[in-house]
mmCIF file of C-alpha atoms in Angstrom:
data_model
loop_
_atom_site.group_PDB
_atom_site.id
_atom_site.type_symbol
_atom_site.label_atom_id
_atom_site.label_comp_id
_atom_site.label_asym_id
_atom_site.label_seq_id
_atom_site.Cartn_x
_atom_site.Cartn_y
_atom_site.Cartn_z
ATOM 1 C CA MET A 1 -11.288 -11.781 2.076
ATOM 2 C CA ASN A 2 -12.301 -10.193 5.368
ATOM 3 C CA LYS A 3 -12.233 -6.379 5.128
ATOM 4 C CA VAL A 4 -10.337 -5.941 8.412
ATOM 5 C CA LYS A 5 -7.775 -8.453 7.188
ATOM 6 C CA ILE A 6 -7.387 -6.518 3.918
ATOM 7 C CA ILE A 7 -6.836 -3.249 5.804
ATOM 8 C CA PHE A 8 -4.254 -4.863 8.097
ATOM 9 C CA ILE A 9 -2.398 -6.601 5.262
ATOM 10 C CA GLN A 10 -2.373 -3.503 3.075
ATOM 11 C CA THR A 11 -1.187 -1.329 5.965
ATOM 12 C CA MET A 12 1.694 -3.730 6.512
ATOM 13 C CA MET A 13 2.506 -4.001 2.784
ATOM 14 C CA ILE A 14 2.426 -0.226 2.261
ATOM 15 C CA SER A 15 4.490 0.462 5.383
ATOM 16 C CA THR A 16 6.982 -2.266 4.505
ATOM 17 C CA GLY A 17 7.291 -0.925 0.969
ATOM 18 C CA MET A 18 7.944 2.577 2.264
ATOM 19 C CA LEU A 19 10.534 1.322 4.759
ATOM 20 C CA LEU A 20 12.181 -0.806 2.063
ATOM 21 C CA VAL A 21 12.520 2.213 -0.223
ATOM 22 C CA LEU A 22 13.899 4.261 2.673
ATOM 23 C CA GLY A 23 16.426 1.513 3.366
ATOM 24 C CA ILE A 24 17.490 1.343 -0.283
ATOM 25 C CA GLU A 25 17.810 5.122 -0.390
ATOM 26 C CA GLY A 26 19.911 5.056 2.774
ATOM 27 C CA PHE A 27 22.117 2.290 1.361
ATOM 28 C CA ILE A 28 22.713 4.197 -1.885
ATOM 29 C CA LYS A 29 23.534 7.383 0.002
ATOM 30 C CA HIS A 30 25.896 5.432 2.256
ATOM 31 C CA LEU A 31 27.713 4.058 -0.788
ATOM 32 C CA ASN A 32 28.029 7.616 -2.090
ATOM 33 C CA GLY A 33 29.651 8.721 1.167
ATOM 34 C CA SER A 34 26.709 10.476 2.801
ATOM 35 C CA ASP A 35 24.093 9.414 5.289
ATOM 36 C CA ILE A 36 20.422 10.036 5.800
ATOM 37 C CA SER A 37 18.795 11.166 8.973
ATOM 38 C CA PHE A 38 15.214 11.605 9.955
ATOM 39 C CA SER A 39 13.115 12.772 12.876
ATOM 40 C CA TRP A 40 12.123 10.476 15.726
ATOM 41 C CA TYR A 41 8.513 10.276 14.487
ATOM 42 C CA TYR A 42 9.435 9.126 10.964
ATOM 43 C CA PRO A 43 8.802 5.365 11.485
ATOM 44 C CA ILE A 44 5.372 5.902 13.071
ATOM 45 C CA SER A 45 4.497 8.438 10.349
ATOM 46 C CA ILE A 46 5.088 5.668 7.795
ATOM 47 C CA ILE A 47 2.726 3.313 9.639
ATOM 48 C CA ILE A 48 0.075 6.028 9.999
ATOM 49 C CA THR A 49 0.344 6.833 6.298
ATOM 50 C CA GLY A 50 0.134 3.120 5.440
ATOM 51 C CA PHE A 51 -3.064 2.849 7.472
ATOM 52 C CA LEU A 52 -4.577 5.987 5.929
ATOM 53 C CA CYS A 53 -3.777 4.633 2.461
ATOM 54 C CA ALA A 54 -5.308 1.244 3.276
ATOM 55 C CA LEU A 55 -8.663 2.707 4.382
ATOM 56 C CA PRO A 56 -9.852 3.936 0.956
ATOM 57 C CA THR A 57 -9.577 0.375 -0.314
ATOM 58 C CA LEU A 58 -12.910 -0.291 1.393
ATOM 59 C CA LEU A 59 -14.499 2.515 -0.620
ATOM 60 C CA PHE A 60 -13.078 1.207 -3.866
ATOM 61 C CA TYR A 61 -13.496 -2.480 -3.136
ATOM 62 C CA LEU A 62 -14.444 -4.973 -5.824
ATOM 63 C CA ASN A 63 -17.607 -4.444 -7.859
ATOM 64 C CA GLU A 64 -20.546 -6.724 -7.129
ATOM 65 C CA ASP A 65 -19.522 -9.049 -9.966
ATOM 66 C CA GLY A 66 -15.957 -9.326 -8.593
ATOM 67 C CA SER A 67 -14.321 -7.082 -11.179
ATOM 68 C CA PHE A 68 -12.428 -3.846 -10.810
ATOM 69 C CA GLY A 69 -13.853 -0.790 -12.522
ATOM 70 C CA ILE A 70 -11.244 1.363 -14.253
ATOM 71 C CA ILE A 71 -12.901 4.503 -12.871
ATOM 72 C CA LYS A 72 -12.628 3.085 -9.342
ATOM 73 C CA ILE A 73 -8.957 2.255 -9.834
ATOM 74 C CA ILE A 74 -8.170 5.740 -11.148
ATOM 75 C CA GLY A 75 -10.131 7.347 -8.297
ATOM 76 C CA HIS A 76 -8.371 5.099 -5.770
ATOM 77 C CA PHE A 77 -4.970 5.941 -7.266
ATOM 78 C CA ILE A 78 -5.609 9.698 -7.147
ATOM 79 C CA LEU A 79 -7.069 9.623 -3.619
ATOM 80 C CA LEU A 80 -4.076 7.699 -2.304
ATOM 81 C CA LEU A 81 -1.685 10.032 -4.107
ATOM 82 C CA LEU A 82 -3.362 12.991 -2.397
ATOM 83 C CA ILE A 83 -3.069 11.223 0.977
ATOM 84 C CA ILE A 84 0.643 10.581 0.350
ATOM 85 C CA ILE A 85 1.297 14.182 -0.687
ATOM 86 C CA PHE A 86 -0.664 15.487 2.322
ATOM 87 C CA CYS A 87 1.128 13.180 4.772
ATOM 88 C CA GLY A 88 4.466 14.014 3.137
ATOM 89 C CA LYS A 89 3.807 17.693 3.695
ATOM 90 C CA ILE A 90 2.707 17.214 7.317
ATOM 91 C CA PHE A 91 5.578 14.868 8.191
ATOM 92 C CA LYS A 92 8.117 16.929 6.192
ATOM 93 C CA TRP A 93 9.162 14.095 3.875
ATOM 94 C CA TYR A 94 9.915 16.563 1.108
ATOM 95 C CA LYS A 95 10.961 20.179 0.892
ATOM 96 C CA GLU A 96 11.774 20.621 -2.774
ATOM 97 C CA ALA A 97 10.115 19.613 -6.053
ATOM 98 C CA ASP A 98 12.685 16.899 -6.830
ATOM 99 C CA GLU A 99 11.981 15.234 -3.477
ATOM 100 C CA LEU A 100 8.231 15.358 -4.211
ATOM 101 C CA ILE A 101 8.791 13.801 -7.649
ATOM 102 C CA SER A 102 10.914 11.057 -6.087
ATOM 103 C CA MET A 103 8.170 10.421 -3.540
ATOM 104 C CA VAL A 104 5.506 10.194 -6.294
ATOM 105 C CA ILE A 105 7.617 7.700 -8.267
ATOM 106 C CA THR A 106 8.071 5.653 -5.099
ATOM 107 C CA TYR A 107 4.308 5.822 -4.532
ATOM 108 C CA ILE A 108 3.615 4.465 -8.026
ATOM 109 C CA VAL A 109 5.992 1.525 -7.533
ATOM 110 C CA ILE A 110 4.498 0.687 -4.126
ATOM 111 C CA TYR A 111 0.919 1.134 -5.428
ATOM 112 C CA VAL A 112 1.428 -1.351 -8.250
ATOM 113 C CA SER A 113 3.237 -3.805 -5.950
ATOM 114 C CA VAL A 114 0.499 -3.695 -3.318
ATOM 115 C CA TRP A 115 -2.199 -4.224 -5.958
ATOM 116 C CA PHE A 116 -0.452 -7.308 -7.323
ATOM 117 C CA ALA A 117 0.200 -8.696 -3.845
ATOM 118 C CA THR A 118 -3.413 -8.087 -2.776
ATOM 119 C CA LEU A 119 -4.781 -9.764 -5.894
ATOM 120 C CA TRP A 120 -2.455 -12.704 -5.322
ATOM 121 C CA LEU A 121 -3.565 -13.064 -1.678
ATOM 122 C CA MET A 122 -7.237 -12.847 -2.703
ATOM 123 C CA LYS A 123 -6.628 -15.585 -5.293
ATOM 124 C CA ILE A 124 -5.066 -17.795 -2.596
ATOM 125 C CA ASP A 125 -8.095 -17.231 -0.328
ATOM 126 C CA ASP A 126 -10.470 -18.026 -3.193
ATOM 127 C CA ASN A 127 -8.593 -21.255 -3.898
ATOM 128 C CA LYS A 128 -8.795 -22.259 -0.226
ATOM 129 C CA ILE A 129 -12.539 -21.639 -0.189
ATOM 130 C CA ASN A 130 -13.041 -23.558 -3.448
ATOM 131 C CA ASN A 131 -10.990 -26.496 -2.137
ATOM 132 C CA ALA A 132 -13.004 -26.555 1.087
ATOM 133 C CA LEU A 133 -16.247 -26.553 -0.905
ATOM 134 C CA LYS A 134 -14.980 -29.417 -3.071
ATOM 135 C CA GLU A 135 -14.115 -31.434 0.050
ATOM 136 C CA ILE A 136 -17.603 -30.858 1.426
ATOM 137 C CA GLN A 137 -19.162 -31.950 -1.868
ATOM 138 C CA ASP A 138 -16.946 -35.040 -2.010
ATOM 139 C CA GLU A 139 -18.104 -36.110 1.456
ATOM 140 C CA GLU A 140 -21.757 -35.985 0.398
#
């Protein structure tokens, strides 16, 4: 898969995941009789964070043989967690420890979801390429 395409897709998946969690949190709070509010820059801060979290994927991209090294995955996970914590501090997403813990749990859920979605999309691209190669071979 094209690296620019991966960055774009992951930025959108990460941002969408963050907005989805925010929406669920808002819905739950609404059902409990309270509301959430956030600063005007909150939506763009989510997109910026999604982009910053998508960039390290290029550093930890597939090994030469097409596999994922466990060390790379752990390093990728930790680097992204640090980016999330840093962005959360800058954009004031959390003030107390329980908010930070909630944000880390949300990060883990989104991280796993994005990995599965990315692997699935890469598998679809591989299948398209293999089918195109088969069609070329059939014509010869």
